[in-house]
Amino acid sequence: MLAYEQLDFAGDCVMNYARPDGMEDALNLLADRSWVVLAGGTDFYPAQGDRPLTQPIMDISALEQLRGIREDDEYWHIGGLTTWADIAASALPPAFDALKLAAREVGSVQIQNAGTVAGNLCNASPAADGVPPLLVVDAEVELRSASGVRTLPLSEFITGNRKTARRRDELLVSVRAPKASCAGQSHFLKLGSRRYLVISIAMAAVRLQATDAATVASSGIAAGACSEVATRLPALEADIAGAALDASLPGRIGPVHFKDLSPINDIRGTADYRLEAVEELVRRAIGCCVEKL
Amino acid sequence: MNQVDTSPNAIPNVNLRQVGKNKPRNDSPTKVYGKAIYAGDLIMDDMLFAKVLHSDRACADIKSIDVSVAKTLPGVHSVLTADDLPATNAVMTDMPGQVGGGTKNTKQPILAKERVRFYGEPIALVAAESYELAQRALDLIVVDYEDTEGVYDAFDAQKPDAPIVYGNDNIVAAYKVRKGDIEKGFQEADFVLENTYSSQYQEQAFLEPEAAVAWVDEHDILNIRSSTQVVEHFRAVADALGMPHNKVHLQAPYVGGGFGGKEVMTIEVWLALLAMDAQRPVKLKQTRENSFISHGPRHPFTITHKTGVTKDGKITAAKITLTSDAGAYAKLSPYILLYATVGATGPYRVDNLWIDSTSAATNNLPTCAYRGFGTMQATTACEAQMEELSKLIGLDSLEFRRKNFIQTGDPNATGQIIRSAVWSDQCATKAREALGDKPKSTEHTVYGHGLACYQQSYGRIRWMKDTSESWVGLEMDGTLIVRCAVTDIGAGQMSALAQIAGEVLGVPMEEITVYFGDGHVNPLAGTSTASRALYMTGKATELAAKNVRNNLFECMAEYFDVRPEELDLGDSKVFVQDNPERCMSVKDMAKHCAAQGVHRHSLEIYRAPPSEGLDPETGQGEVFPDFTYGAHAATVAVDTDTGEVTVIKSVGAHDVGQSINRQAVEGQIEGSALMGQGFALSEELILEKGVLKNGSFSEYLIPTSEDVPEIESIILESRSGLGPFGSKGIGEPVFSPVAASIVNAVADAIGTRIHHLPLTPEKVLTAINEEKTKEAAE
């Protein structure tokens, strides 16, 4: 067992801090007690403000094996510590163009250099930019603990606003997408009250795959910031299956395809506006994919 | 792009060597190299760190405050509540600076005692060995609140049964203007149009949140080094602590922006109390989140215009009501309301005029000074009404404005005769020309052009008898020193004084040393507010430099055996105008004059023109020294399916009188283009029952670099202003019309007007959809 450091501030502020450099050490520590897992820190530090750190913190930034993108016969693998800047600069296929566009929308460039894919998913904000583009490639998350590994579809991993299925002894080590779902072209659009550095009012990710006859072979379409958890739109995907891939495609989209969304009214926008906007975003994202195919 | 002077009162075109030239500012190198020291950068031995407990509710009685546990925390050196303060527990929140009187003496509690009246009201102060410890101490303070019924709307606050926020009623200030015959004016009108416009809270969002260090020195002087627009706050700090004025020394280093948010005292008095109590240096740098509640944001205004016009476009009458939300304490609300009242008719002549204006207390955030100071809100409403009127009578909107612009010699709303040049027409014409043709609509996008004009004062209210002093001296080696306690809040205040003194005395500005921002070492110069810093301190510096020049010329005339008026100074030389070969370097001149015992220094005062106030029944009188006129124009693109607005081009055209530093003028125009864009489109503090819901930069949306349009600055120079070399104030003026021009451009693009700002994508889409429904019904 790796010893961890106890930092003693003046007075009675005490916290535990660990920065394991091996996976086994990290998982053993996690099995031992509850930790706040710190990766890029881009959500953690702003929320902390000037408050003293009192909770045990495990900084996983030394686990370098968790950073990077690789492929095997079946999957594309994105390590949990892969940053948004890594994603944007990667050679992932066009089905990940949506993810790359989202990577350029996560906070500022500084945030993109530090913030990680795993952090974005584990933070589980309803407005997380990274989630819809991963949903459209049927992404799964790999959760590792001292007692083993399990894999969950992303759609089951995030269970609610700021809630995930991660057990406290688990690390999200990687995100993977089956290669069968990584075909075709993709696009991502988000709407905010300014161009950049803005929390989404609504967002849309679309992936379209074409048949030789220029019809829709398969699709993945997801909406973000319009429900507690970003979600695929299966009714819409079913309706456009086999449709001609031309300028008429966006016209097939209607309010009926968005009736299962449950957006909220908040300071960024009303539920009605979100529904109206996300429909338009999906229509445009589909149009962009059609142009690329 | 300078205009030929047409003003009857203009100063003749002088041959300027430095003023108005495109020279880099003197403060640029230290800032570019990161050497400039700001208030929060200072580190002292034994320094403590402060935190403030802010109320987390808007309206409540305080049953008790328990600080006993917080006080026992090791490393905590001072914990103060209202019970520990001088019995008066009050700090002045009125017009600060070198104003001589005529103020209303507004005050507010330093710390809340039995009651909190707004979200964020300070309750307790802590100084400890670190910010983390101070925060821990704050967390250990127990405040027992009992929520009470508050009032959160300026109109509700005026109802008979409204809870009283403080004092006898909720009316903070009221003005009326009665001029001409309003009934007759409306009878002469062919059309009468009535509209109500309202605007929101806006946060100053300066780059540098409030920061200061306070310490007691070996002479028992309380020193404060603070990020402030006003070094004269030493008086208010001294009064609050019951100390003599000469025992408090306030310095302002470079300030990372103010925009009015650092005009009324922010954190200085808290630090003074902690430093006196702990007898150790204490530092406080507000977090961005706390900064949102540590100064007053812009007043929301509701403004109703009822305007009569003839069919050929002449305004015959206007009836205007203005209501502002002053929040829980008065601060500068009465004056901001006065500015809005004077500005209600914009740069237009209205002979039959009726204005009622009211500022009401609520349990919302106390609102205060913000660039534009009420005039901006009034301009935004007035210019919307002008656009609607021109649409109603079917006249081009600039043509309509031309028929109504105030001209030199005309009276404004309060009957003040305008004596400087009024180049509204020239500015508006140039701004609109610069926009070019409107792009053609596409599938999702429509485009609009918008224009707005304004009349914005510079200099402070005349019955306050504002003054500014400056000292200019020629050293024995021929170098120049300026001493002037102006605060440099980022607009180039310091650098401008070097340029002015250098112009008069023929020395390059980059060789001049300016001591600024320290009111106990340098002559007091008054505030960097009210677009007065350049006007007042520049004028005082010009006068002082001219005194020195006269003294030198008297001596040198004897040397060259000519009359003093035959001499000139330039390129670091004194010379005979008709025979420049006969010359002497400034260096040798300084030595020569020193040997003759010539007085090479001068301390000079500039007094703004005074007046004795307004007639309370008619609202007639002289309120301001003078006004700046100009225009802003914008092109926008509107996404018709999402409601997103993109500003494509933004053009400011202003008669600045005389630009002192061209880059600084352009900087003001460009900065205001973005600040006004934020106000028009995305910025709004959202309060729910007084509680701030978006007090952070992730939810309060100022424009970013990605939102910057093409910006063009057109500078016109009538040389008719009261400032040095005929300059006018520009800091606020160039900002006032920006939002109005963008709002008008959006109305032009979508064919309908949104009456409440900001124009968020959601509001724009709703308006587009309503317009479509209306058209379908027709």
Short mmCIF file of C-alpha atoms in Angstrom, two decimals, chain B residues 387-567:
data_model
loop_
_atom_site.label_atom_id
_atom_site.label_comp_id
_atom_site.label_asym_id
_atom_site.label_seq_id
_atom_site.Cartn_x
_atom_site.Cartn_y
_atom_site.Cartn_z
CA GLU B 387 -36.24 55.23 -34.94
CA GLU B 388 -39.90 54.32 -34.32
CA LEU B 389 -41.01 57.90 -35.00
CA SER B 390 -39.15 58.05 -38.30
CA LYS B 391 -40.74 54.75 -39.29
CA LEU B 392 -44.18 56.08 -38.35
CA ILE B 393 -43.91 59.18 -40.51
CA GLY B 394 -42.01 57.41 -43.28
CA LEU B 395 -38.86 59.52 -43.15
CA ASP B 396 -35.29 58.29 -43.33
CA SER B 397 -34.18 58.09 -39.70
CA LEU B 398 -31.14 60.34 -40.13
CA GLU B 399 -33.20 62.86 -42.10
CA PHE B 400 -35.71 62.85 -39.25
CA ARG B 401 -32.98 63.38 -36.69
CA ARG B 402 -31.51 66.24 -38.74
CA LYS B 403 -34.79 68.12 -38.44
CA ASN B 404 -34.52 67.99 -34.66
CA PHE B 405 -30.82 68.08 -33.69
CA ILE B 406 -29.84 70.68 -31.13
CA GLN B 407 -27.52 73.29 -32.65
CA THR B 408 -24.94 75.49 -30.96
CA GLY B 409 -26.86 78.26 -29.20
CA ASP B 410 -29.96 76.11 -28.62
CA PRO B 411 -31.27 75.19 -25.17
CA ASN B 412 -31.25 71.56 -24.05
CA ALA B 413 -33.91 69.88 -21.85
CA THR B 414 -33.03 71.94 -18.78
CA GLY B 415 -32.70 75.17 -20.74
CA GLN B 416 -28.90 75.17 -20.71
CA ILE B 417 -27.61 76.93 -23.83
CA ILE B 418 -25.11 74.77 -25.67
CA ARG B 419 -21.98 76.83 -26.35
CA SER B 420 -19.60 74.32 -27.92
CA ALA B 421 -19.83 72.78 -31.38
CA VAL B 422 -22.68 70.33 -32.02
CA TRP B 423 -21.61 68.03 -34.82
CA SER B 424 -24.32 65.40 -34.44
CA ASP B 425 -25.13 65.59 -38.14
CA GLN B 426 -21.54 65.30 -39.36
CA CYS B 427 -20.85 62.39 -37.02
CA ALA B 428 -24.06 60.52 -37.86
CA THR B 429 -23.52 61.00 -41.57
CA LYS B 430 -19.97 59.65 -41.42
CA ALA B 431 -20.88 56.73 -39.16
CA ARG B 432 -23.68 55.64 -41.43
CA GLU B 433 -21.59 56.03 -44.59
CA ALA B 434 -18.91 53.82 -43.06
CA LEU B 435 -21.37 50.92 -42.77
CA GLY B 436 -21.65 50.64 -46.55
CA ASP B 437 -24.38 48.55 -48.17
CA LYS B 438 -26.50 46.14 -46.18
CA PRO B 439 -25.72 42.50 -47.06
CA LYS B 440 -28.49 40.52 -48.79
CA SER B 441 -30.58 38.12 -46.71
CA THR B 442 -29.86 34.41 -46.95
CA GLU B 443 -31.76 31.25 -45.94
CA HIS B 444 -31.29 31.66 -42.17
CA THR B 445 -29.95 35.20 -41.94
CA VAL B 446 -31.33 38.71 -42.18
CA TYR B 447 -29.24 41.87 -41.84
CA GLY B 448 -29.92 45.26 -40.32
CA HIS B 449 -28.33 48.70 -40.05
CA GLY B 450 -28.73 50.80 -36.93
CA LEU B 451 -27.81 54.33 -35.95
CA ALA B 452 -27.84 56.22 -32.67
CA CYS B 453 -26.88 59.74 -31.60
CA TYR B 454 -26.48 61.21 -28.13
CA GLN B 455 -25.78 64.16 -25.92
CA GLN B 456 -23.50 63.21 -23.02
CA SER B 457 -22.04 65.56 -20.47
CA TYR B 458 -18.41 65.67 -19.45
CA GLY B 459 -17.37 67.13 -16.14
CA ARG B 460 -19.35 66.98 -12.95
CA ILE B 461 -22.58 68.65 -11.87
CA ARG B 462 -21.84 72.37 -11.83
CA TRP B 463 -23.24 73.27 -8.43
CA MET B 464 -20.73 70.86 -6.85
CA LYS B 465 -17.95 73.33 -7.77
CA ASP B 466 -15.47 70.70 -8.93
CA THR B 467 -11.77 71.59 -9.00
CA SER B 468 -8.54 69.94 -10.09
CA GLU B 469 -4.93 70.82 -9.39
CA SER B 470 -1.67 69.99 -11.08
CA TRP B 471 2.01 70.91 -10.67
CA VAL B 472 4.49 71.21 -13.51
CA GLY B 473 8.18 71.79 -12.97
CA LEU B 474 11.30 72.07 -15.13
CA GLU B 475 14.30 70.43 -13.46
CA MET B 476 17.76 71.98 -13.66
CA ASP B 477 18.81 69.44 -16.29
CA GLY B 478 15.89 70.38 -18.52
CA THR B 479 13.71 67.38 -17.72
CA LEU B 480 10.05 67.86 -16.89
CA ILE B 481 8.04 66.59 -13.95
CA VAL B 482 4.27 66.62 -13.58
CA ARG B 483 2.70 65.99 -10.19
CA CYS B 484 -1.01 65.38 -10.24
CA ALA B 485 -2.97 62.93 -8.08
CA VAL B 486 -5.18 61.77 -10.95
CA THR B 487 -5.89 58.04 -10.77
CA ASP B 488 -4.86 56.15 -13.90
CA ILE B 489 -7.66 53.64 -14.44
CA GLY B 490 -6.33 52.35 -17.71
CA ALA B 491 -7.54 55.03 -20.10
CA GLY B 492 -4.15 56.77 -20.32
CA GLN B 493 -4.81 59.50 -17.75
CA MET B 494 -1.15 59.69 -16.71
CA SER B 495 0.21 59.62 -20.22
CA ALA B 496 -2.14 62.38 -21.39
CA LEU B 497 -0.68 64.79 -18.83
CA ALA B 498 2.84 64.14 -20.17
CA GLN B 499 1.61 64.82 -23.68
CA ILE B 500 -0.06 68.09 -22.63
CA ALA B 501 2.86 69.40 -20.57
CA GLY B 502 5.26 68.30 -23.30
CA GLU B 503 3.27 70.16 -25.94
CA VAL B 504 3.38 73.42 -23.97
CA LEU B 505 7.02 73.15 -22.98
CA GLY B 506 8.45 71.57 -26.11
CA VAL B 507 9.73 68.36 -24.51
CA PRO B 508 8.93 64.88 -25.90
CA MET B 509 6.26 63.17 -23.79
CA GLU B 510 8.33 60.01 -23.36
CA GLU B 511 11.00 62.01 -21.51
CA ILE B 512 8.54 63.37 -18.94
CA THR B 513 8.00 61.83 -15.51
CA VAL B 514 4.45 61.98 -14.15
CA TYR B 515 3.76 61.27 -10.48
CA PHE B 516 0.10 60.34 -10.16
CA GLY B 517 -2.43 58.57 -7.97
CA ASP B 518 -1.08 59.67 -4.59
CA GLY B 519 -3.05 62.48 -3.06
CA HIS B 520 -0.75 63.22 -0.15
CA VAL B 521 2.35 63.72 -2.26
CA ASN B 522 0.75 65.24 -5.35
CA PRO B 523 -1.84 68.01 -5.67
CA LEU B 524 -5.38 66.64 -5.44
CA ALA B 525 -6.93 66.32 -8.86
CA GLY B 526 -10.34 64.82 -8.18
CA THR B 527 -11.86 61.64 -9.49
CA SER B 528 -11.28 59.68 -12.68
CA THR B 529 -15.03 59.60 -13.28
CA ALA B 530 -17.69 61.57 -15.13
CA SER B 531 -15.45 61.86 -18.22
CA ARG B 532 -13.72 64.61 -16.27
CA ALA B 533 -10.16 63.35 -15.73
CA LEU B 534 -8.69 64.55 -19.01
CA TYR B 535 -10.88 67.63 -19.07
CA MET B 536 -10.09 68.79 -15.52
CA THR B 537 -6.59 67.47 -14.79
CA GLY B 538 -5.50 68.12 -18.36
CA LYS B 539 -6.71 71.71 -18.12
CA ALA B 540 -4.94 72.22 -14.77
CA THR B 541 -1.74 70.76 -16.25
CA GLU B 542 -2.02 72.93 -19.36
CA LEU B 543 -2.46 76.04 -17.19
CA ALA B 544 0.47 75.13 -14.94
CA ALA B 545 2.71 74.39 -17.94
CA LYS B 546 1.75 77.71 -19.50
CA ASN B 547 2.72 79.53 -16.30
CA VAL B 548 6.14 77.89 -16.44
CA ARG B 549 6.44 78.71 -20.13
CA ASN B 550 5.60 82.38 -19.46
CA ASN B 551 8.22 82.56 -16.70
CA LEU B 552 10.85 80.99 -18.94
CA PHE B 553 9.97 83.22 -21.91
CA GLU B 554 10.27 86.33 -19.80
CA CYS B 555 13.85 85.38 -18.99
CA MET B 556 14.71 84.08 -22.47
CA ALA B 557 13.24 87.13 -24.21
CA GLU B 558 15.86 89.18 -22.45
CA TYR B 559 18.56 86.72 -23.51
CA PHE B 560 17.54 86.78 -27.19
CA ASP B 561 16.59 90.43 -27.00
CA VAL B 562 13.07 89.86 -28.38
CA ARG B 563 9.57 90.12 -26.96
CA PRO B 564 8.32 86.95 -25.13
CA GLU B 565 5.55 86.40 -27.70
CA GLU B 566 8.19 86.09 -30.42
CA LEU B 567 9.54 82.90 -28.80
#
